[in-house]
Coordinates of C-alpha atoms in Angstrom, one line a residue:
Chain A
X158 CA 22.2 24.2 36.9
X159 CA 21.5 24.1 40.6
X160 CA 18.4 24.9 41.6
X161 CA 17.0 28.2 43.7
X162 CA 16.8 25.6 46.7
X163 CA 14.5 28.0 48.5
X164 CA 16.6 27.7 51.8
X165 CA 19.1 30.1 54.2
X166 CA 21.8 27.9 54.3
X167 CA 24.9 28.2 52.2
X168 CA 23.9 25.8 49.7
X169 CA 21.1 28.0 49.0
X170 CA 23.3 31.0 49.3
X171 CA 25.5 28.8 46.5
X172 CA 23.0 28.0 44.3
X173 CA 21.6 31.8 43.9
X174 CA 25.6 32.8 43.5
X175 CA 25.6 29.7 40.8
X176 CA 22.3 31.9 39.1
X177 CA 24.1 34.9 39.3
X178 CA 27.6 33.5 37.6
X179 CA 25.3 31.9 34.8
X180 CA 23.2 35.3 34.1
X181 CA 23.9 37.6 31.5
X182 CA 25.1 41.3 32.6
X183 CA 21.6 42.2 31.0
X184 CA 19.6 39.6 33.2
X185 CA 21.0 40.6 36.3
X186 CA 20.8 44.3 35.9
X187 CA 16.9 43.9 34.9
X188 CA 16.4 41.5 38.1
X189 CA 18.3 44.3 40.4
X190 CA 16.0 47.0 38.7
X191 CA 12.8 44.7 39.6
X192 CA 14.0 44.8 43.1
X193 CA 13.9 49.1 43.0
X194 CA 18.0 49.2 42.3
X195 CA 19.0 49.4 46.2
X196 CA 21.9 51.7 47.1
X197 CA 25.1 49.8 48.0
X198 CA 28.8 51.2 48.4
X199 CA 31.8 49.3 47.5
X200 CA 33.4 47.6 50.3
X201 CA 35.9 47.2 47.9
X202 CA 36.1 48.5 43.8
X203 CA 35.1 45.5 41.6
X204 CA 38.1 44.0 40.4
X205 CA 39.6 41.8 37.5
X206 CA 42.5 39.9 39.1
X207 CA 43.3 35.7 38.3
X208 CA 42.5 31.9 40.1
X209 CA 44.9 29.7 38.8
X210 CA 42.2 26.4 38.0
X211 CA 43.5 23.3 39.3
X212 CA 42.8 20.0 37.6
X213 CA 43.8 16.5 39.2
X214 CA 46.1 14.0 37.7
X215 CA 43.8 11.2 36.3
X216 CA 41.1 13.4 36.6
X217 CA 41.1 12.4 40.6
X218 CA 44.4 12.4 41.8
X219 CA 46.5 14.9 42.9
X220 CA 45.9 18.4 42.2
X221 CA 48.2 20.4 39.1
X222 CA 47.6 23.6 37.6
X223 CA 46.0 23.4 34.5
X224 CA 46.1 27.3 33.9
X225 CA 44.4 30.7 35.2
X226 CA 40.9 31.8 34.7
X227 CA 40.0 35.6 34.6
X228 CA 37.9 36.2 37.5
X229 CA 36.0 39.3 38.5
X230 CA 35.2 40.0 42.2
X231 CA 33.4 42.5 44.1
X232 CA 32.4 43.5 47.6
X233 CA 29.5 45.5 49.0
X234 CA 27.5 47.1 51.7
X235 CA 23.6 47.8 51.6
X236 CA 22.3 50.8 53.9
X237 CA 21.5 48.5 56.4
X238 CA 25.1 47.2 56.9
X239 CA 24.1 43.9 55.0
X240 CA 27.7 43.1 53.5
X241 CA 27.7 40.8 49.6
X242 CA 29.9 39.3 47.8
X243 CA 30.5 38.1 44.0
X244 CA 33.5 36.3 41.8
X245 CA 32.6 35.8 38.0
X246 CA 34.8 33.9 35.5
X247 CA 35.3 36.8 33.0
X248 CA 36.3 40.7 33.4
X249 CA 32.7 42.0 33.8
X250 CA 33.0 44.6 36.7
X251 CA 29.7 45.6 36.8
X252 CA 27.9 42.4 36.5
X253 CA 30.1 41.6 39.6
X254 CA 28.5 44.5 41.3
X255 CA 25.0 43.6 40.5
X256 CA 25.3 40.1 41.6
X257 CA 27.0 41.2 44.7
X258 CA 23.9 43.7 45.4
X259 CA 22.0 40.4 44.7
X260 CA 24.2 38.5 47.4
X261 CA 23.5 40.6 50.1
X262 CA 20.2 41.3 49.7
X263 CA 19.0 37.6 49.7
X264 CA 20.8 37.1 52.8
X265 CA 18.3 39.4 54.5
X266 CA 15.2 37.1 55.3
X267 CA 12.5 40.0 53.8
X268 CA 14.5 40.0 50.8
X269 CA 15.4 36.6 49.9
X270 CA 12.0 35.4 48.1
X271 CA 11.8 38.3 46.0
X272 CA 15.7 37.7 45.1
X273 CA 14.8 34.2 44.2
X274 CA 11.8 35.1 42.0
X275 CA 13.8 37.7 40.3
X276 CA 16.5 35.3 39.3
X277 CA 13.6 32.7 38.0
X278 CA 13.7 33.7 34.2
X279 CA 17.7 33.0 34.4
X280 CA 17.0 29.5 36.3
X281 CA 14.4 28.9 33.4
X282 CA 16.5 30.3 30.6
X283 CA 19.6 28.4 31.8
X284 CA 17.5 25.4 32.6
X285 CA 16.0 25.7 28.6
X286 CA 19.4 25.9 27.0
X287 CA 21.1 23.2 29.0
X288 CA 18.2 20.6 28.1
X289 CA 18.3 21.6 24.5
X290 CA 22.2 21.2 24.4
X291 CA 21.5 18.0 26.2
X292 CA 19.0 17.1 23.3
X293 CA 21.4 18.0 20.8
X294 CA 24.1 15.9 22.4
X295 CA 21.8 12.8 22.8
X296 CA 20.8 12.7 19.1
X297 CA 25.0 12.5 18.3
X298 CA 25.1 9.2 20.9
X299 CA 26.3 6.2 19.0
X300 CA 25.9 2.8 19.3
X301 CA 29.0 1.0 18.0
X302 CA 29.0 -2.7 16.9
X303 CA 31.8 -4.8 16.1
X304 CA 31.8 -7.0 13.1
X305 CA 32.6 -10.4 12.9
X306 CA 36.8 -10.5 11.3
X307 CA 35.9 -13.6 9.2
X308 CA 39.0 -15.1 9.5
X309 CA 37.7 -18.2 9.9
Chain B
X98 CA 75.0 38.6 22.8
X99 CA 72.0 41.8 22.2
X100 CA 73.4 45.2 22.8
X101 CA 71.0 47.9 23.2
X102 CA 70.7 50.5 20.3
X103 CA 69.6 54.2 20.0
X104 CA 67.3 55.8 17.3
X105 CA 64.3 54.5 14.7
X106 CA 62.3 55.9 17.2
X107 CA 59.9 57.4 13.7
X108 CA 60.1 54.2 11.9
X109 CA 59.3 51.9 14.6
X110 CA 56.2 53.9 14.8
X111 CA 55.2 54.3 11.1
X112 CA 56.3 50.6 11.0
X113 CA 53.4 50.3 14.0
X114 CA 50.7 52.5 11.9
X115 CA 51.8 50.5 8.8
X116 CA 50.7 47.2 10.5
X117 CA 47.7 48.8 11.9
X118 CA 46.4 49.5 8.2
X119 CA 47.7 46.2 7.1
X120 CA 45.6 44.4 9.9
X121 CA 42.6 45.9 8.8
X122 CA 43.0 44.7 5.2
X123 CA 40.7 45.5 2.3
X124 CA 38.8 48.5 4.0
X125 CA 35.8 47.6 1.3
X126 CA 35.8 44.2 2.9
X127 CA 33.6 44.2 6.6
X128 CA 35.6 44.4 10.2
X129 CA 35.8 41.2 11.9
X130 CA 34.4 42.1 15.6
X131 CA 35.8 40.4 18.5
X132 CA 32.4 38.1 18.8
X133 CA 33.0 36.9 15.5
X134 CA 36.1 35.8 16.4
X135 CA 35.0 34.1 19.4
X136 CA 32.2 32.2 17.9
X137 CA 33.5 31.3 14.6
X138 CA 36.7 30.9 15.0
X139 CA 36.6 29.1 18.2
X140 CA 38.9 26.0 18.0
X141 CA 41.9 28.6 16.8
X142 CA 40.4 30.8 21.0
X143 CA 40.5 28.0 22.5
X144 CA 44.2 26.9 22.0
X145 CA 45.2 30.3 22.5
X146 CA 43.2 30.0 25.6
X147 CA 45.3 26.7 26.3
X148 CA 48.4 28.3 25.1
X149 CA 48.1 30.9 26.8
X150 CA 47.3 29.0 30.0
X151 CA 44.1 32.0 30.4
X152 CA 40.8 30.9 29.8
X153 CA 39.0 34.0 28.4
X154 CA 37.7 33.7 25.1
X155 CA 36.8 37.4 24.4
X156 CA 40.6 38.3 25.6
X157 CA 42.2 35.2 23.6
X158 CA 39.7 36.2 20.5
X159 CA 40.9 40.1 20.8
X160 CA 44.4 38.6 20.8
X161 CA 44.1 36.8 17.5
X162 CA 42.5 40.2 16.2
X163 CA 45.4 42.2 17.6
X164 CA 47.7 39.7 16.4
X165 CA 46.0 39.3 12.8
X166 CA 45.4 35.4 13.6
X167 CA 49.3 34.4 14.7
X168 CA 48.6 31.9 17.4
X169 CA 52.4 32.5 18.8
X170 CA 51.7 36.6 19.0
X171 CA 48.5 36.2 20.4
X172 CA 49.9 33.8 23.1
X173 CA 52.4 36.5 23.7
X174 CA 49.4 39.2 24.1
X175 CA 47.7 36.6 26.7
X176 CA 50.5 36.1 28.7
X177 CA 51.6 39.5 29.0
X178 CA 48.0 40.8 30.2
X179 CA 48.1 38.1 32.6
X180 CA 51.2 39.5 34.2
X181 CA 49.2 42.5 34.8
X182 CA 46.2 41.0 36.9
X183 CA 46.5 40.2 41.0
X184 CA 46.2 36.4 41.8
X185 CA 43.4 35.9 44.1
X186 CA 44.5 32.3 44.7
X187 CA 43.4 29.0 43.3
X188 CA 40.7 27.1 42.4
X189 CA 38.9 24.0 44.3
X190 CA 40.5 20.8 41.9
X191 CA 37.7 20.8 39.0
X192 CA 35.7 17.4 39.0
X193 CA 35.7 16.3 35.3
X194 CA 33.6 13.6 36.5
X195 CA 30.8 15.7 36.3
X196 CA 31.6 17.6 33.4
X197 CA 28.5 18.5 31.0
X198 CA 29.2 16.5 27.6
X199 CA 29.1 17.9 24.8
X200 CA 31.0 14.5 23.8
X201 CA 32.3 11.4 24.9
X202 CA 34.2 8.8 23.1
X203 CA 36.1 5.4 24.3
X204 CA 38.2 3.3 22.2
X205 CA 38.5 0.9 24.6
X206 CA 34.7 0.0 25.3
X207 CA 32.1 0.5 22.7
X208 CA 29.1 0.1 25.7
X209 CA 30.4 2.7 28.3
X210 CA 27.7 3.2 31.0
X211 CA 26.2 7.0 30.3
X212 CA 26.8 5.6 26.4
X213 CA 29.3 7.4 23.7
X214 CA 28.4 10.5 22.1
X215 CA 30.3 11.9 19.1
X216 CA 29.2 16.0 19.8
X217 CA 30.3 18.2 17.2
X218 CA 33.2 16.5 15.3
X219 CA 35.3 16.6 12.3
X220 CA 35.8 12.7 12.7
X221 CA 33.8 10.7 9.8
X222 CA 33.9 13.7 7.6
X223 CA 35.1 13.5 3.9
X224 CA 37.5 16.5 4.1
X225 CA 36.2 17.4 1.0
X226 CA 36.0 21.7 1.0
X227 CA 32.3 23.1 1.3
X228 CA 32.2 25.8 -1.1
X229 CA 28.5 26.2 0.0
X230 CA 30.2 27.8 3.3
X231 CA 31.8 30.8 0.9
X232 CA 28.3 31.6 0.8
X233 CA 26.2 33.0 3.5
X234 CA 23.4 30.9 5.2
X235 CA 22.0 29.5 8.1
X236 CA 22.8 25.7 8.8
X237 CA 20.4 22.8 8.7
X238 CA 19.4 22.8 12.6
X239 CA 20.7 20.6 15.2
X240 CA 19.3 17.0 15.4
X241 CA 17.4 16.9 18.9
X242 CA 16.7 13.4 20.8
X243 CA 15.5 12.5 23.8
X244 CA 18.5 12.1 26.7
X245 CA 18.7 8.3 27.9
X246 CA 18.4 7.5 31.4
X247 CA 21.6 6.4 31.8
X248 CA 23.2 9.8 30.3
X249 CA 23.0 11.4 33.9
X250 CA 25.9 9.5 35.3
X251 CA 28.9 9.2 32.9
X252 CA 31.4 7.7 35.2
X253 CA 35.4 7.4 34.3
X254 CA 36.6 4.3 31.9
X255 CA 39.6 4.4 34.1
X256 CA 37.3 4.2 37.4
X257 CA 35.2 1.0 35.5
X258 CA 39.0 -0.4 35.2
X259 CA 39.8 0.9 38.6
X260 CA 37.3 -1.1 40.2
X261 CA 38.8 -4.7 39.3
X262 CA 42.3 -3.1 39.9
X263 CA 43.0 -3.7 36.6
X264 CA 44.3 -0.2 36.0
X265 CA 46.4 1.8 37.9
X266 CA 45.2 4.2 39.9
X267 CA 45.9 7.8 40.3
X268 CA 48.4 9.2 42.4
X269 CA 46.6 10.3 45.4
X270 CA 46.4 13.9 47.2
X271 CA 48.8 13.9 50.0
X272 CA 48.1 17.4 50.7
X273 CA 51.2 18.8 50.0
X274 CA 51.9 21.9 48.8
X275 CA 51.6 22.4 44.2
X276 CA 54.5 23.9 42.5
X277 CA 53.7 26.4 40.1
X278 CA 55.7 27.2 37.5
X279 CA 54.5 30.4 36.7
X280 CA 55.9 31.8 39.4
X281 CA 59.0 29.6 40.4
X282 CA 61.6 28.6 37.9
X283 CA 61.6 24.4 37.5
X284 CA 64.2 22.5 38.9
X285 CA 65.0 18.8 37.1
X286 CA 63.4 16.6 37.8
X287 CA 60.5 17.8 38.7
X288 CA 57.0 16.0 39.7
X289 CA 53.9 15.1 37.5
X290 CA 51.8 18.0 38.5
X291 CA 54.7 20.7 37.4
X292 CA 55.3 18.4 34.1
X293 CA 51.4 18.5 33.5
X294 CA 50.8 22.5 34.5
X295 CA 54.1 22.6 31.3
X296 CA 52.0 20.1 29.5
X297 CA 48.8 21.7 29.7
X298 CA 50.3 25.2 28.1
X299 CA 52.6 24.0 26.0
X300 CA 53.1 24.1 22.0
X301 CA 50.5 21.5 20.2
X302 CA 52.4 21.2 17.5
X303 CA 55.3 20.3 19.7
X304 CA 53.2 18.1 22.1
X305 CA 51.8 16.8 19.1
X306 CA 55.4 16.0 17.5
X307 CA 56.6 14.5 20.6
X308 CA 53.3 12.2 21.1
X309 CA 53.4 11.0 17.9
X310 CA 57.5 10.4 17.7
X311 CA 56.6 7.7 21.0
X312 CA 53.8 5.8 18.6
X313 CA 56.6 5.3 15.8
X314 CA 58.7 3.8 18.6
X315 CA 60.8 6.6 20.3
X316 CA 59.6 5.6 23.9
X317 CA 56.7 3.4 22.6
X318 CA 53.7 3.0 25.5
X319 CA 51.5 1.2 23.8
X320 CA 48.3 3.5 24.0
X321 CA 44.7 2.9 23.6
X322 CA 42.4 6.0 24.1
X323 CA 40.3 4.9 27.0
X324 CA 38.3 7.9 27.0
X325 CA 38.2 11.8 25.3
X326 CA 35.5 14.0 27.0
X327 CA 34.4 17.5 25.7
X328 CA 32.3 19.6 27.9
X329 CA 31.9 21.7 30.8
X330 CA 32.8 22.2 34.4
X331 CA 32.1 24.4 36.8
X332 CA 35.4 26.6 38.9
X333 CA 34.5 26.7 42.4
X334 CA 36.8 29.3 44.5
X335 CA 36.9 29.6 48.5
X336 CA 37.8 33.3 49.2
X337 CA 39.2 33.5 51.8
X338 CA 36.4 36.1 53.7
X339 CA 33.2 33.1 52.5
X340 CA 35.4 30.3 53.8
X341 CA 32.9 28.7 51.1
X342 CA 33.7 27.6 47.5
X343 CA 31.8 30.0 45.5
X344 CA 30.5 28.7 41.9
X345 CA 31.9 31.9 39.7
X346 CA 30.7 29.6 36.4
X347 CA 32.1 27.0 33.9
X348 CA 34.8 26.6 31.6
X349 CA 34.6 24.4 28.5
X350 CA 37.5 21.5 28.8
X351 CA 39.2 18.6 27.3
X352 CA 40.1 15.1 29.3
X353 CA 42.5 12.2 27.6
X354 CA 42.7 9.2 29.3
X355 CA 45.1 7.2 27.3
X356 CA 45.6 3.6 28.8
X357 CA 48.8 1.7 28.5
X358 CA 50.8 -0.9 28.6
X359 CA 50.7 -3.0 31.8
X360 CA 53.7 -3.1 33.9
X361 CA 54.1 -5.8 36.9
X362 CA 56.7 -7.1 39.2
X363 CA 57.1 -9.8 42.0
X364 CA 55.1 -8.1 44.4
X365 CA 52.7 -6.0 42.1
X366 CA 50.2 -7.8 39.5
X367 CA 50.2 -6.7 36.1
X368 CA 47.9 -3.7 35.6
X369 CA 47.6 -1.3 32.7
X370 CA 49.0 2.5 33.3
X371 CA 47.8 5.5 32.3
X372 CA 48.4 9.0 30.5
X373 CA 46.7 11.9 31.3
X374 CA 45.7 15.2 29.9
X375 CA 43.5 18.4 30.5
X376 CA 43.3 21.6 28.5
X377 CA 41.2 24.3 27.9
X378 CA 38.6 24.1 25.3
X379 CA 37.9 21.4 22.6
X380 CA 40.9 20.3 21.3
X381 CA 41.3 16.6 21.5
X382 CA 44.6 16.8 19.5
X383 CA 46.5 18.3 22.6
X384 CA 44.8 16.4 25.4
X385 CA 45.4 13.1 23.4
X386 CA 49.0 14.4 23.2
X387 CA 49.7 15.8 26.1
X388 CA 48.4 12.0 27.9
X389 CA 50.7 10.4 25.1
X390 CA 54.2 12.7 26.4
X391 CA 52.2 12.5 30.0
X392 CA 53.0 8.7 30.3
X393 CA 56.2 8.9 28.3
X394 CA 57.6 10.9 30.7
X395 CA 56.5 8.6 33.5
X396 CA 59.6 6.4 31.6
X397 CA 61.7 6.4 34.9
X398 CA 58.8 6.3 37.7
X399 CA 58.0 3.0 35.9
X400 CA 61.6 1.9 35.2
X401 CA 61.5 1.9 31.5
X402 CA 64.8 2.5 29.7
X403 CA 65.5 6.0 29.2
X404 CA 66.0 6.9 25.4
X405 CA 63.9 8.9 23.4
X406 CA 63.4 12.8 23.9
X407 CA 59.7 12.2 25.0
X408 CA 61.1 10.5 27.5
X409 CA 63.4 13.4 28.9
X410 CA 61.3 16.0 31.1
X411 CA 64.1 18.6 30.6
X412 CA 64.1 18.2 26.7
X413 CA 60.6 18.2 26.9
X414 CA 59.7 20.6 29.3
X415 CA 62.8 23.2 28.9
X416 CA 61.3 23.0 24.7
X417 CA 57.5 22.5 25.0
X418 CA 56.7 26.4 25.7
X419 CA 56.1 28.6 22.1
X420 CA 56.5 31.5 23.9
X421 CA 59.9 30.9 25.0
X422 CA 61.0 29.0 21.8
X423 CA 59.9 32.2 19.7
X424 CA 61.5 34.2 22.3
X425 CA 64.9 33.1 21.6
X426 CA 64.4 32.2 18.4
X427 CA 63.0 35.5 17.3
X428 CA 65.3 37.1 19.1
X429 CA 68.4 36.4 16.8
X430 CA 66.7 39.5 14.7
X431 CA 67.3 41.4 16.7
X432 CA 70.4 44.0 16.7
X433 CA 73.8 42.3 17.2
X434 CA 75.7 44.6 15.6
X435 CA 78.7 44.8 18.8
X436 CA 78.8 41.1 19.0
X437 CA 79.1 40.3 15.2
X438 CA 81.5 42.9 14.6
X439 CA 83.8 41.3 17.0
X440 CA 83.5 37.9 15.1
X441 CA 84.4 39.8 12.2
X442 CA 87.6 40.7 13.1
X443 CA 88.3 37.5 15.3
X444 CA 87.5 35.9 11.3
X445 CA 89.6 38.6 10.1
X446 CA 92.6 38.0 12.7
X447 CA 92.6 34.2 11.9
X448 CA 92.4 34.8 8.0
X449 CA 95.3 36.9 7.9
X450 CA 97.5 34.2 10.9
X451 CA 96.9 31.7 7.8
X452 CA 97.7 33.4 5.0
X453 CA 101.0 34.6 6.9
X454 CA 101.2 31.1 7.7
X455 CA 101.2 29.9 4.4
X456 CA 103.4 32.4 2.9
X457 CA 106.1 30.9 5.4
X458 CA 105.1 27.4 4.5
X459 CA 105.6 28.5 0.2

């Protein structure tokens, strides 16, 4: 899970869209309800549509299509013309929304602390669950040894 | 030939309403929700995810509802919704290199760097039947341990081979432009990324059949798993108004790298080749497979004598889709009344032609 990287850039900008496409629809309508639920209209309807998910042949060759993902996308603009953007594996139209509220109020400088600190229980709650799968992964890690034939 | 017929329009639906009661079952017995589905019956989502070349486990997992567990039908019902749904394009090549594991096995090299970890498997089991399942209760937890250093980078066993060129390695990315084959039909022969994108949808029982026909010699490669990885990876698109790829979160995948039998000439030294395959989900079975038919069908590009079906990318790749093969199989049920009353009397014609034949003969 990438971290909040507490920047402007668009790694930054990544990383809080990698929060958003991790959260529940739950999470990120309680963090947009910390924030005072800003208006925003739709610059365009959320929307279920497909992105066919490319592999590559040796797992770093050439590109093939391994087959489509459903993806959700949406589009919006705040009040003060700030424009955001979201696309979420799955066919969640309103968690789309809320994240793309999210998107374009972090990219306004006042904003984007109290975006970050309202995504923090996700970043903790994903961080938490990937180190307990991790734990439960490490405890299935095996340590093979080969035994002498005896054929002679 | 299918001619088109008139009426049943009533018993076509009670026929409907009569499956919709069937599918429920014993009402005194509880619904199975959609979530169920998804979490419990989640090796049976995951290859209709694969199947249906849509990964979406609540869709796949209302599918096998709809469909009342008939992997082929709930394909079908995956497919078809697809059909209905605007492409927004394609996805930046996922890097399985980084995939999370949930497991990792080689049977190539017992002390991979980032180590060997089994994950949840049926492997080592007894298969004997738990009848302590037919009752409800909570599992023992999860074993927890402390993460090695070294689990943080788990690289390729074909890059550890790659390195002293002892493998070889993967075609590269020339840039040019992927078939797809979803939306153009396939012309023969056709290139490894349009046999995989086949591959990676097709049948596994078929896949399966084929893989296994090549280990009992029909196009024998000589395999040894060099690596299965479980886990997940993260989709990153580009639209097209970010210019940026844009993390929209993580599918769970399956990677086979099957390692083969070296191949050499005057000019090139002998190196080992490979097999590849990538599906949705954990099913090792098909990516095992699908690497297995992968290198089989690499028979030519290799200069390997042509002779087994597993060999033969229009047999397997005309074959390998259970959609199609149940749509023309299934569609023999349908009415043929025109068509078979005209064999009739062709049968009829030729009966009579030999009987007056053999009353001239007498």
């Amino acid at each position: 899970m990438p971290d909040v990287s507490r920047g402007s850039g668009t790694e930054a900008r990544r990383a809080v869209m990698a929060l958003c496409a991790a959260a529940t629809g739950a999470e990120l309508a309680g963090a947009l309800a910390g924030l005072g639920t800003p208006e925003a209209e739709d610059i365009r309807a959320p929307e279920v549509g497909l992105v066919m998910a490319t592999g590559r042949i040796g797992g770093d060759g050439r590109p093939f299509n391994l087959g489509e993902v459903t993806v959700t996308r949406a589009a919006v603009r705040l009040a003060d013309g700030r424009t955001g953007f979201a696309y979420h594996l799955g066919r969640d139209r309103r968690r789309a929304r809320h994240a793309a509220i999210l998107d374009a109020l972090w990219q306004g400088e006042a904003d984007r602390r109290g975006v970050e600190a309202a995504l923090g229980a996700v970043a903790r709650r994903a961080a938490d669950e990937a180190a307990a799968q991790a734990r439960r992964t490490a405890a299935t890690r095996v340590d093979f040894l080969t035994l002498a034939r005896g054929e002679d | 030939m299918y001619v088109a017929v008139k009426g049943g329009e009533a018993a076509i639906d009670n026929a409907h309403r009569l499956l919709a009661e069937v599918r429920r079952g014993d009402p005194a017995v509880p619904e199975l929700t959609v979530a169920q589905i998804r979490e419990q019956m989640a090796l049976l989502v995951d290859r209709v995810m694969a199947e249906g070349s849509l990964n979406d486990p609540d869709l796949a997992a209302l599918a096998l509802k709809q469909a009342r567990g008939d992997v082929v039908e709930a394909v079908f019902l995956v497919r078809a919704f697809r059909t209905t749904l605007p492409r927004f394009g394609a996805s930046v090549p996922l890097d399985t290199g980084r995939m999370t594991l949930s497991r990792r096995i080689s049977a190539t090299f017992k002390d991979l760097p980032g180590g060997q970890v089994l994950g949840p498997t049926f492997d080592y089991t007894h298969r004997l039947v738990d009848f302590a399942l037919a009752a409800e209760g909570a599992p023992e937890p999860a074993a927890e341990a402390e993460p090695r250093e070294d689990a943080a980078a788990t690289p390729r066993v074909t890059d550890l081979l790659g390195r002293d060129g002892l493998i070889e390695p993967s075609p590269p990315d020339d840039g040019s432009p992927l078939g797809d084959i979803t939306r153009e039909p396939v012309d023969f022969p056709c290139d490894r990324a349009t046999r995989l994108q086949a591959l990676a949808r097709g049948d596994e029982g078929f896949i399966l059949a084929l893989g296994y026909a090549t280990q009992r010699g029909y196009g024998r490669t000589h395999p040894f798993v060099g690596e299965v990885r479980v886990g997940t990876v993260a989709v990153e698109f580009v639209p097209e108004e970010l210019g940026f790829p844009v993390p929209l979160g993580a599918v769970q995948a399956t990677e086979c790298q099957m390692v083969n039998q070296f191949h050499g000439s005057r000019t090139v030294p002998p190196q080992f080749t490979r097999g590849y395959g990538l599906v949705f989900g954990q099913s090792e079975r098909k990516a095992m497979a699908m690497a297995l038919v992968d290198r089989a069908l690499r028979a030519g590009e290799l200069g390997e004598p042509l002779a087994s079906p597993a060999q033969d990318q229009e047999f397997v790749l005309a074959h390998c889709d259970s959609l199609q093969a149940t749509g023309f199989v299934e569609h023999l049920k349908l009415p043929h009344y025109v068509d078979f009353q005209a064999e009739l009397e062709l049968v009829r014609r030729m009966r009579a032609e030999f009987e007056d034949r053999r009353e001239v003969a007498e």
